[in-house]
Coordinates of C-alpha atoms and ligand atoms in Angstrom, one line a residue:
Chain O
X1 CA -35.2 -1.9 -10.4
X2 CA -33.8 -4.0 -7.5
X3 CA -30.1 -4.9 -7.8
X4 CA -29.0 -8.3 -6.6
X5 CA -26.1 -6.6 -4.8
X6 CA -25.1 -3.0 -4.0
X7 CA -21.5 -2.6 -3.0
X8 CA -20.7 0.5 -1.0
X9 CA -17.1 1.6 -1.6
X10 CA -14.8 1.3 -4.6
X11 CA -11.5 0.6 -2.8
X12 CA -9.7 -2.5 -3.8
X13 CA -12.0 -4.6 -1.6
X14 CA -15.2 -3.3 -3.1
X15 CA -13.8 -3.5 -6.6
X16 CA -12.7 -7.2 -6.1
X17 CA -16.2 -8.1 -4.8
X18 CA -18.0 -6.3 -7.6
X19 CA -15.9 -8.2 -10.1
X20 CA -16.5 -11.6 -8.4
X21 CA -20.2 -11.2 -8.0
X22 CA -20.7 -9.8 -11.5
X23 CA -18.8 -12.8 -12.9
X24 CA -21.2 -15.0 -10.9
X25 CA -24.0 -13.4 -12.9
X26 CA -25.5 -11.1 -10.3
X27 CA -26.9 -7.7 -11.1
X28 CA -24.3 -5.7 -9.3
X29 CA -24.0 -1.9 -8.6
X30 CA -20.9 -0.5 -7.0
X31 CA -21.2 3.0 -5.5
X32 CA -18.1 5.1 -4.8
X33 CA -18.3 8.5 -3.3
X34 CA -14.9 9.7 -4.6
X35 CA -12.7 7.8 -7.1
X36 CA -12.0 4.1 -7.6
X37 CA -8.9 2.9 -5.8
X38 CA -8.5 6.0 -3.8
X39 CA -8.5 6.2 0.1
X40 CA -6.4 3.5 1.8
X41 CA -5.9 1.6 -1.5
X42 CA -4.1 4.6 -3.1
X43 CA -2.0 5.2 0.0
X44 CA -0.7 1.7 0.4
X45 CA 2.5 -0.1 -0.6
X46 CA 0.8 -2.9 -2.6
X47 CA 3.0 -5.6 -1.1
X48 CA 1.3 -8.9 -1.8
X49 CA 2.6 -10.9 1.1
X50 CA 1.7 -14.0 3.1
X51 CA 1.5 -13.2 6.8
X52 CA 1.4 -15.9 9.3
X53 CA 1.1 -14.5 12.8
X54 CA -2.3 -16.1 13.2
X55 CA -3.7 -19.1 11.3
X56 CA -6.7 -17.2 9.9
X57 CA -4.4 -14.5 8.5
X58 CA -2.2 -17.2 7.0
X59 CA -5.0 -19.0 5.2
X60 CA -6.6 -15.8 3.9
X61 CA -3.3 -14.3 2.7
X62 CA -1.8 -17.5 1.2
X63 CA -5.1 -18.1 -0.7
X64 CA -5.2 -14.5 -1.9
X65 CA -1.5 -14.4 -3.0
X66 CA -2.2 -17.5 -5.1
X67 CA -5.2 -15.8 -6.7
X68 CA -3.1 -12.7 -7.5
X69 CA -0.6 -15.1 -9.2
X70 CA -3.4 -16.5 -11.3
X71 CA -4.6 -13.0 -12.3
X72 CA -1.1 -11.7 -13.0
X73 CA -0.9 -12.6 -16.7
X74 CA -4.1 -10.6 -17.4
X75 CA -3.2 -7.5 -15.3
X76 CA -2.3 -4.4 -17.5
X77 CA 1.4 -3.5 -17.5
X78 CA 0.5 -0.3 -15.6
X79 CA -0.6 -2.4 -12.6
X80 CA 3.2 -3.1 -12.2
X81 CA 2.7 -6.6 -10.8
X82 CA 6.1 -8.0 -10.1
X83 CA 7.3 -11.1 -8.3
X84 CA 10.0 -9.4 -6.2
X85 CA 9.6 -11.9 -3.4
X86 CA 9.9 -10.9 0.2
X87 CA 13.2 -11.1 2.2
X88 CA 12.5 -11.1 5.9
X89 CA 15.6 -9.9 7.6
X90 CA 16.9 -11.1 11.0
X91 CA 19.2 -8.9 13.0
X92 CA 20.3 -11.5 15.5
X93 CA 20.2 -15.2 16.4
X94 CA 16.8 -14.9 18.2
X95 CA 15.3 -13.4 15.0
X96 CA 16.9 -16.1 13.0
X97 CA 15.1 -18.7 15.2
X98 CA 11.9 -16.7 14.4
X99 CA 12.7 -16.9 10.7
X100 CA 12.9 -20.7 11.0
X101 CA 9.6 -20.9 12.8
X102 CA 8.1 -18.6 10.2
X103 CA 9.3 -20.9 7.5
X104 CA 7.5 -23.8 9.2
X105 CA 4.3 -21.9 9.5
X106 CA 4.4 -20.8 5.9
X107 CA 5.1 -24.4 4.8
X108 CA 1.9 -25.5 6.7
X109 CA 0.0 -23.3 4.2
X110 CA 2.0 -24.6 1.2
X111 CA 4.2 -21.5 0.9
X112 CA 7.9 -22.1 0.3
X113 CA 10.5 -20.1 2.1
X114 CA 14.2 -20.6 2.2
X115 CA 16.5 -19.6 5.1
X116 CA 19.3 -17.3 4.0
X117 CA 22.7 -17.1 5.6
X118 CA 24.5 -13.8 6.2
X119 CA 26.7 -14.5 3.2
X120 CA 23.7 -15.3 1.0
X121 CA 22.0 -12.2 2.2
X122 CA 24.9 -10.1 1.2
X123 CA 24.8 -11.6 -2.3
X124 CA 21.1 -11.2 -2.7
X125 CA 21.0 -7.7 -1.4
X126 CA 24.4 -6.0 -1.5
X127 CA 23.0 -2.8 -0.2
X128 CA 22.1 -4.2 3.2
X129 CA 24.2 -3.3 6.2
X130 CA 26.9 -5.8 7.3
X131 CA 26.4 -7.8 10.4
X132 CA 22.9 -9.0 9.9
X133 CA 22.1 -12.5 11.0
X134 CA 20.4 -13.7 7.8
X135 CA 16.8 -14.0 6.8
X136 CA 13.9 -15.9 5.2
X137 CA 13.3 -15.5 1.5
X138 CA 9.7 -16.1 0.2
X139 CA 9.9 -16.0 -3.6
X140 CA 6.2 -16.3 -4.3
X141 CA 5.4 -12.9 -2.8
X142 CA 4.9 -10.0 -5.2
X143 CA 4.0 -6.3 -5.4
X144 CA 1.3 -4.5 -7.4
X145 CA 0.3 -0.8 -7.9
X146 CA -3.0 -0.9 -6.0
X147 CA -5.0 2.0 -7.5
X148 CA -4.5 0.6 -11.0
X149 CA -5.3 -2.9 -9.9
X150 CA -8.5 -1.7 -8.2
X151 CA -9.7 0.3 -11.3
X152 CA -8.9 -2.7 -13.5
X153 CA -11.0 -5.0 -11.3
X154 CA -13.8 -2.5 -11.6
X155 CA -13.5 -2.5 -15.4
X156 CA -13.7 -6.3 -15.4
X157 CA -16.8 -6.0 -13.3
X158 CA -18.4 -3.6 -15.8
X159 CA -17.4 -6.0 -18.6
X160 CA -19.3 -8.7 -16.8
X161 CA -22.4 -6.5 -16.6
X162 CA -21.9 -4.5 -13.3
X163 CA -22.8 -0.8 -12.9
X164 CA -20.0 1.2 -11.4
X165 CA -20.9 4.7 -10.3
X166 CA -18.4 7.2 -9.0
X167 CA -19.2 10.4 -7.2
X168 CA -22.2 8.7 -5.6
X169 CA -22.2 8.8 -1.8
X170 CA -24.3 6.4 0.3
X171 CA -25.8 8.4 3.3
X172 CA -27.6 5.5 5.1
X173 CA -28.4 1.9 4.7
X174 CA -32.1 1.2 4.9
X175 CA -34.2 -2.0 4.8
X176 CA -33.4 -3.5 1.5
X177 CA -32.2 -0.2 0.1
X178 CA -29.6 2.5 0.4
X179 CA -30.2 6.2 0.7
X180 CA -27.9 8.4 -1.4
X181 CA -26.6 11.8 -0.5
X182 CA -28.7 13.3 -3.3
X183 CA -31.8 11.9 -1.7
X184 CA -32.3 9.1 -4.1
X185 CA -32.8 5.5 -3.0
X186 CA -31.5 2.3 -4.6
X187 CA -33.0 -1.1 -3.8
X188 CA -31.0 -4.3 -3.4
X189 CA -31.4 -7.7 -2.1
X190 CA -27.9 -7.6 -0.6
X191 CA -25.9 -4.5 0.5
X192 CA -22.2 -5.1 0.9
X193 CA -20.5 -2.5 3.0
X194 CA -16.9 -2.2 1.8
X195 CA -16.1 1.4 2.5
X196 CA -12.9 1.0 4.5
X197 CA -12.4 3.3 7.4
X198 CA -15.8 4.9 6.8
X199 CA -17.9 1.9 7.8
X200 CA -18.8 3.3 11.2
X201 CA -20.4 6.3 9.4
X202 CA -23.0 3.9 8.0
X203 CA -23.1 1.2 10.7
X204 CA -22.4 2.7 14.1
X205 CA -21.8 -0.7 15.8
X206 CA -19.0 -1.9 13.6
X207 CA -15.7 -1.6 15.4
X208 CA -13.4 -0.2 12.7
X209 CA -10.7 2.3 13.8
X210 CA -8.2 4.2 11.7
X211 CA -4.6 3.3 12.1
X212 CA -2.4 5.9 10.5
X213 CA 0.7 5.1 8.5
X214 CA 3.4 7.1 6.8
X215 CA 5.3 6.2 3.6
X216 CA 8.1 7.9 1.8
X217 CA 9.5 7.5 -1.7
X218 CA 13.0 8.4 -2.9
X219 CA 14.1 9.7 -6.3
X220 CA 15.6 7.2 -8.7
X221 CA 19.0 6.3 -7.5
X222 CA 21.3 3.7 -6.2
X223 CA 21.4 1.5 -4.2
X224 CA 19.5 -1.1 -6.1
X225 CA 17.2 -3.3 -4.0
X226 CA 15.8 -6.6 -5.5
X227 CA 13.3 -7.9 -3.0
X228 CA 10.7 -6.3 -0.8
X229 CA 12.7 -6.1 2.4
X230 CA 11.0 -6.4 5.7
X231 CA 12.5 -6.7 9.2
X232 CA 11.4 -9.8 11.1
X233 CA 10.4 -7.5 13.9
X234 CA 7.7 -6.2 11.7
X235 CA 4.9 -8.3 13.0
X236 CA 5.6 -7.0 16.5
X237 CA 5.2 -3.5 15.2
X238 CA 2.0 -4.4 13.3
X239 CA 0.3 -6.2 16.1
X240 CA 2.2 -5.3 19.3
X241 CA -0.1 -3.1 21.3
X242 CA -1.8 0.3 20.6
X243 CA 1.3 2.5 20.8
X244 CA 3.2 4.2 18.0
X245 CA 5.6 1.9 16.1
X246 CA 8.0 2.1 13.2
X247 CA 9.3 -0.9 11.3
X248 CA 11.7 -1.3 8.3
X249 CA 9.9 -2.2 5.1
X250 CA 11.3 -1.2 1.7
X251 CA 10.0 -1.9 -1.7
X252 CA 12.0 -1.4 -5.0
X253 CA 9.8 0.4 -7.6
X254 CA 10.3 -0.5 -11.2
X255 CA 11.5 3.0 -11.8
X256 CA 14.5 2.5 -9.5
X257 CA 12.9 4.4 -6.7
X258 CA 12.6 3.0 -3.2
X259 CA 9.4 3.1 -1.3
X260 CA 9.9 3.1 2.5
X261 CA 7.4 2.1 5.1
X262 CA 6.0 2.2 7.6
X263 CA 4.7 3.7 10.8
X264 CA 1.7 2.8 12.8
X265 CA -0.3 4.9 15.2
X266 CA -3.9 5.2 16.4
X267 CA -3.8 8.5 18.2
X268 CA -3.5 10.8 15.1
X269 CA -6.6 11.1 12.9
X270 CA -5.3 13.9 10.8
X271 CA -3.8 13.1 7.4
X272 CA -0.8 15.4 7.8
X273 CA 2.8 14.1 7.6
X274 CA 4.6 14.3 11.0
X275 CA 8.2 15.1 10.5
X276 CA 9.1 13.4 13.8
X277 CA 7.7 10.1 12.5
X278 CA 9.3 10.5 9.1
X279 CA 12.7 10.9 10.9
X280 CA 12.1 7.7 12.8
X281 CA 11.1 5.9 9.6
X282 CA 14.2 7.0 7.8
X283 CA 16.5 6.4 10.8
X284 CA 15.1 2.8 11.0
X285 CA 15.6 2.2 7.3
X286 CA 19.1 3.5 7.5
X287 CA 20.0 0.9 10.1
X288 CA 19.3 -1.7 7.4
X289 CA 20.3 0.3 4.2
X290 CA 23.1 2.7 5.2
X291 CA 23.3 4.0 1.6
X292 CA 19.9 5.7 2.1
X293 CA 21.9 8.5 3.7
X294 CA 22.9 9.7 0.2
X295 CA 19.4 9.4 -1.3
X296 CA 16.8 12.1 -1.8
X297 CA 13.3 11.8 -0.5
X298 CA 10.8 12.8 -3.2
X299 CA 7.5 12.5 -1.5
X300 CA 6.0 11.4 1.8
X301 CA 2.3 10.7 2.5
X302 CA 0.0 9.1 5.0
X303 CA -2.9 6.7 4.8
X304 CA -5.3 5.0 7.2
X305 CA -5.5 1.3 7.7
X306 CA -9.0 0.1 8.7
X307 CA -8.4 -1.9 11.8
X308 CA -10.6 -4.2 14.0
X309 CA -10.0 -5.0 17.7
X310 CA -8.6 -8.4 16.9
X311 CA -6.8 -7.4 13.7
X312 CA -8.8 -9.7 11.6
X313 CA -11.0 -8.4 8.8
X314 CA -14.8 -8.6 8.9
X315 CA -16.1 -10.7 6.1
X316 CA -19.7 -12.0 6.1
X317 CA -23.2 -11.2 7.2
X318 CA -23.7 -8.4 9.8
X319 CA -26.3 -10.0 12.1
X320 CA -27.6 -6.7 13.4
X321 CA -29.0 -5.9 9.9
X322 CA -30.6 -8.6 7.7
X323 CA -29.4 -8.4 4.1
X324 CA -26.3 -6.4 5.1
X325 CA -22.8 -7.9 4.6
X326 CA -19.5 -6.5 5.7
X327 CA -16.1 -6.7 3.9
X328 CA -13.9 -4.3 5.8
X329 CA -11.3 -4.0 8.5
X330 CA -8.4 -5.4 6.4
X331 CA -5.9 -3.2 8.2
X332 CA -2.4 -3.3 6.6
X333 CA -3.1 -6.3 4.3
X334 CA -6.2 -5.4 2.4
X335 CA -4.6 -5.1 -1.1
X336 CA -3.3 -8.7 -0.6
X337 CA -6.5 -10.1 0.9
X338 CA -9.0 -8.3 -1.4
X339 CA -9.2 -11.3 -3.7
X340 CA -9.6 -13.9 -1.0
X341 CA -12.2 -11.7 0.6
X342 CA -14.2 -11.5 -2.6
X343 CA -14.2 -15.2 -3.0
X344 CA -15.1 -15.9 0.6
X345 CA -17.9 -13.3 0.6
X346 CA -19.3 -14.6 -2.8
X347 CA -19.2 -18.2 -1.5
X348 CA -21.3 -17.2 1.6
X349 CA -23.7 -15.0 -0.4
X350 CA -24.2 -17.5 -3.2
X351 CA -24.2 -20.6 -0.9
X352 CA -21.2 -22.1 -2.7
X353 CA -18.5 -24.3 -1.0
X354 CA -16.2 -22.0 1.1
X355 CA -12.6 -21.7 -0.1
X356 CA -11.5 -21.7 3.5
X357 CA -12.9 -21.5 7.0
X358 CA -15.1 -18.4 7.2
X359 CA -15.6 -18.4 11.0
X360 CA -12.5 -16.4 12.0
X361 CA -13.7 -13.4 9.9
X362 CA -17.4 -13.7 10.9
X363 CA -18.7 -10.2 11.8
X364 CA -21.0 -11.8 14.3
X365 CA -18.0 -11.8 16.7
X366 CA -18.6 -8.1 17.2
X367 CA -22.3 -7.9 16.7
X368 CA -24.3 -6.3 19.5
X369 CA -26.0 -9.7 20.1
X370 CA -22.8 -11.7 19.6
X371 CA -23.2 -13.5 22.9
X372 CA -26.7 -14.6 22.0
X373 CA -25.5 -15.8 18.6
X374 CA -22.8 -17.8 20.2
X375 CA -25.1 -19.3 22.8
X376 CA -27.5 -20.3 20.1
Chain A
X1 CA 26.0 44.7 -15.7
X2 CA 25.4 42.6 -12.6
X3 CA 28.2 40.5 -11.3
X4 CA 28.5 37.0 -12.8
X5 CA 29.7 33.7 -11.7
X6 CA 31.0 30.8 -13.7
X7 CA 29.5 27.4 -13.3
X8 CA 29.7 24.2 -15.3
X9 CA 26.6 22.5 -16.7
X10 CA 27.1 19.0 -17.8
X11 CA 30.8 19.9 -18.2
X12 CA 30.2 23.1 -20.2
X13 CA 31.4 26.4 -18.6
X14 CA 28.7 29.1 -18.6
X15 CA 28.5 32.6 -17.0
X16 CA 25.3 33.3 -15.1
X17 CA 24.2 36.2 -12.8
X18 CA 25.6 35.9 -9.3
X19 CA 23.0 35.3 -6.6
X20 CA 20.4 33.6 -8.8
X21 CA 19.0 30.1 -8.2
X22 CA 20.4 27.2 -10.1
X23 CA 17.1 26.8 -11.9
X24 CA 17.2 30.4 -13.1
X25 CA 20.9 29.9 -14.0
X26 CA 20.0 26.9 -16.2
X27 CA 17.3 29.0 -17.9
X28 CA 19.8 31.8 -18.4
X29 CA 22.3 29.4 -19.9
X30 CA 19.6 28.3 -22.4
X31 CA 19.0 24.9 -20.8
X32 CA 15.3 24.2 -20.9
X33 CA 15.5 21.0 -19.0
X34 CA 16.7 20.1 -15.5
X35 CA 16.2 16.4 -15.8
X36 CA 14.5 13.6 -17.8
X37 CA 11.5 11.6 -17.0
X38 CA 11.7 7.8 -17.2
X39 CA 10.5 7.8 -20.8
X40 CA 13.2 10.4 -21.7
X41 CA 10.9 13.4 -21.8
X42 CA 12.6 16.6 -20.7
X43 CA 11.4 18.1 -17.4
X44 CA 12.0 21.6 -16.1
X45 CA 11.5 23.7 -13.0
X46 CA 7.8 24.3 -12.5
X47 CA 6.8 25.7 -9.1
X48 CA 10.0 27.5 -8.2
X49 CA 9.4 27.0 -4.5
X50 CA 10.5 23.5 -3.5
X51 CA 7.2 21.7 -4.0
X52 CA 7.1 19.9 -7.3
X53 CA 10.7 18.5 -7.3
X54 CA 10.9 18.9 -11.1
X55 CA 14.0 21.1 -10.9
X56 CA 16.2 18.5 -9.3
X57 CA 19.8 18.4 -10.6
X58 CA 23.0 17.0 -9.4
X59 CA 25.0 19.8 -7.7
X60 CA 28.6 19.0 -6.9
X61 CA 27.6 15.3 -6.9
X62 CA 24.6 15.6 -4.7
X63 CA 21.0 15.7 -5.8
X64 CA 19.4 19.0 -4.9
X65 CA 16.5 21.2 -5.9
X66 CA 17.7 23.8 -8.4
X67 CA 15.0 26.3 -7.4
X68 CA 16.1 26.4 -3.8
X69 CA 19.9 26.4 -4.3
X70 CA 21.9 29.6 -5.1
X71 CA 24.6 29.4 -7.7
X72 CA 28.2 29.7 -6.6
X73 CA 31.5 30.2 -8.5
X74 CA 32.8 26.9 -9.8
X75 CA 29.6 24.9 -9.1
X76 CA 29.3 21.6 -11.1
X77 CA 25.8 20.9 -12.2
X78 CA 24.6 17.7 -13.8
X79 CA 21.2 17.5 -15.5
X80 CA 21.0 13.7 -14.9
X81 CA 19.4 13.5 -11.5
Ligands
FAD401 C1 0.5 3.2 4.7 C2 -0.2 2.0 4.3 C3 0.5 0.9 3.7 C4 -0.2 -0.2 3.3 N1 0.5 -1.2 2.7 C5 -0.1 -2.4 2.3 C6 0.6 -3.4 1.6 O1 1.8 -3.3 1.3 N2 -0.1 -4.5 1.3 C7 -1.4 -4.7 1.5 O2 -1.9 -5.8 1.2 N3 -2.1 -3.7 2.2 C8 -1.5 -2.6 2.5 N4 -2.2 -1.6 3.2 C9 -3.6 -1.9 3.6 C10 -4.5 -1.6 2.4 O3 -4.2 -0.4 1.8 C11 -6.0 -1.6 2.9 O4 -6.2 -2.7 3.8 C12 -6.9 -1.6 1.8 O5 -6.6 -0.7 0.8 C13 -8.4 -1.4 2.2 O6 -9.2 -1.4 1.1 P1 -10.7 -1.0 1.2 O7 -11.3 -1.2 -0.2 O8 -11.3 -1.8 2.3 O9 -10.7 0.5 1.7 P2 -10.4 1.9 0.9 O10 -9.3 1.7 -0.1 O11 -10.2 2.9 2.0 O12 -11.7 2.1 0.1 C14 -12.9 2.5 0.7 C15 -13.7 3.3 -0.4 O13 -15.0 3.6 0.1 C16 -15.4 4.9 -0.3 N5 -16.5 5.3 0.6 C17 -16.4 5.6 1.9 N6 -17.6 5.9 2.4 C18 -18.5 5.9 1.3 C19 -19.9 6.1 1.2 N7 -20.6 6.5 2.2 N8 -20.4 6.0 0.0 C20 -19.7 5.6 -1.1 N9 -18.4 5.3 -1.0 C21 -17.8 5.5 0.2 C22 -14.1 5.7 -0.2 O14 -14.2 6.8 -1.0 C23 -13.1 4.7 -0.7 O15 -12.8 4.8 -2.0 C24 -1.6 -0.4 3.5 C25 -2.3 0.7 4.1 C26 -1.7 1.8 4.5 C27 -2.5 2.9 5.1
FES402 S1 10.8 24.1 -9.3 FE1 9.3 23.0 -8.1 S2 10.6 22.2 -6.6 FE2 11.9 23.4 -7.7

């Protein structure tokens, strides 16, 4: 048989797309070489956050967070969706000015934020260090447990008629078909490549690089934290250059544990935990949460963010290969943006009205013949 | 008879062999569990080598791994970590 769509990769992005296309009535087959919601999805923090450092990122993340809010009542309790909100923390007057600008940018996408004084900050989060300048509180942001959310999306896809096959590796993408590791071939009208950091294994020209991150989780203990806390300098760490960086980002887990993020580096492709970076991560977090000094670290792990040269995901047709679509390169925001990605890709594939401008994400910007495409 | 030390476990004084680990001491004192999971289920030392973190206990007020900490005279152990 010929499927309408084969999706390669069962991370949160592939699962969201399978669910969306199956719901639209397509004959969908999702192929995952390992487990659903593993890889980057399992490593991640699951912060559902609107980011605004570029207008494209703002529209995709604001749209996606709204979609998560719509889905929330249906998510199973084990997906641990919670509206913690985000508290962006300013250390000085310059960062407070940045908080005000951020508030304006979020407002332009219909996302409310409130500026918080140092006194309000101390009330909202008593565990924060004294002497901070204030912050910006975005109550609509949330957190979710990504591997459960991904597996749940896949189950919804199955309920809508999709085939989901785990332990099946795609070796190559052919003309209207995919070649499996066991030598089999599956035919499809559309092949959607959503295999995270592994995209270049199948399509050599797609510029996705791994950007390693470390996370650490504490045992259950005080201090209590109420919001996902992120330093305003975070975006500088996320987008500022190719060097190694560490930014304060802490998430309260429903168990009373604290999940600490995060580091960023390109130069290390091994999955091992680097004690040197963990020390930097903890030291950074202690500047904001001094009581961490008395807490116990339970586990640390690493993951790889699939990153593109301009830090925007690739969502849409891959011009170098007719019938091949990309949904990859979501870097550190792919849990959030999986739902918007699925809607945008489905709209393009099914010729429906686009939920927002697709051009900033068009893979054509990196296609070998990109210049020709632009000239045309 | 090996030398013994006295420690307190959740406020109760017990004598345990000197030089053993806190995890072993708890076993010796007839305490199966080191801690409780979120749902209240008892948990106990598993790997004995600092990997699983199931043996964590409060030792003199600080959360430590029972399998990697040696008992000492007068130690206060709380199984509420
Ligand atoms: C440390 C860290 C923290 C993060 N925190 C957040 C956060 O707080 N909020 C947020 O929104 N995002 C966060 N992210 C980013 C997010 O995790 C990723 O953007 C997202 O998970 C990417 O999903 P994906 O489905 O594209 O890729 P993946 O989750 O990597 O899934 C790809 C899948 O494809 C499969 N696959 C690969 N090759 C093949 C093949 N040939 N055949 C079949 N299957 C194949 C893999 O086995 C894998 O299951 C974080 C990432 C990291 C590393
Ligand atoms: S018993 Fe496993 S860490 Fe102590």
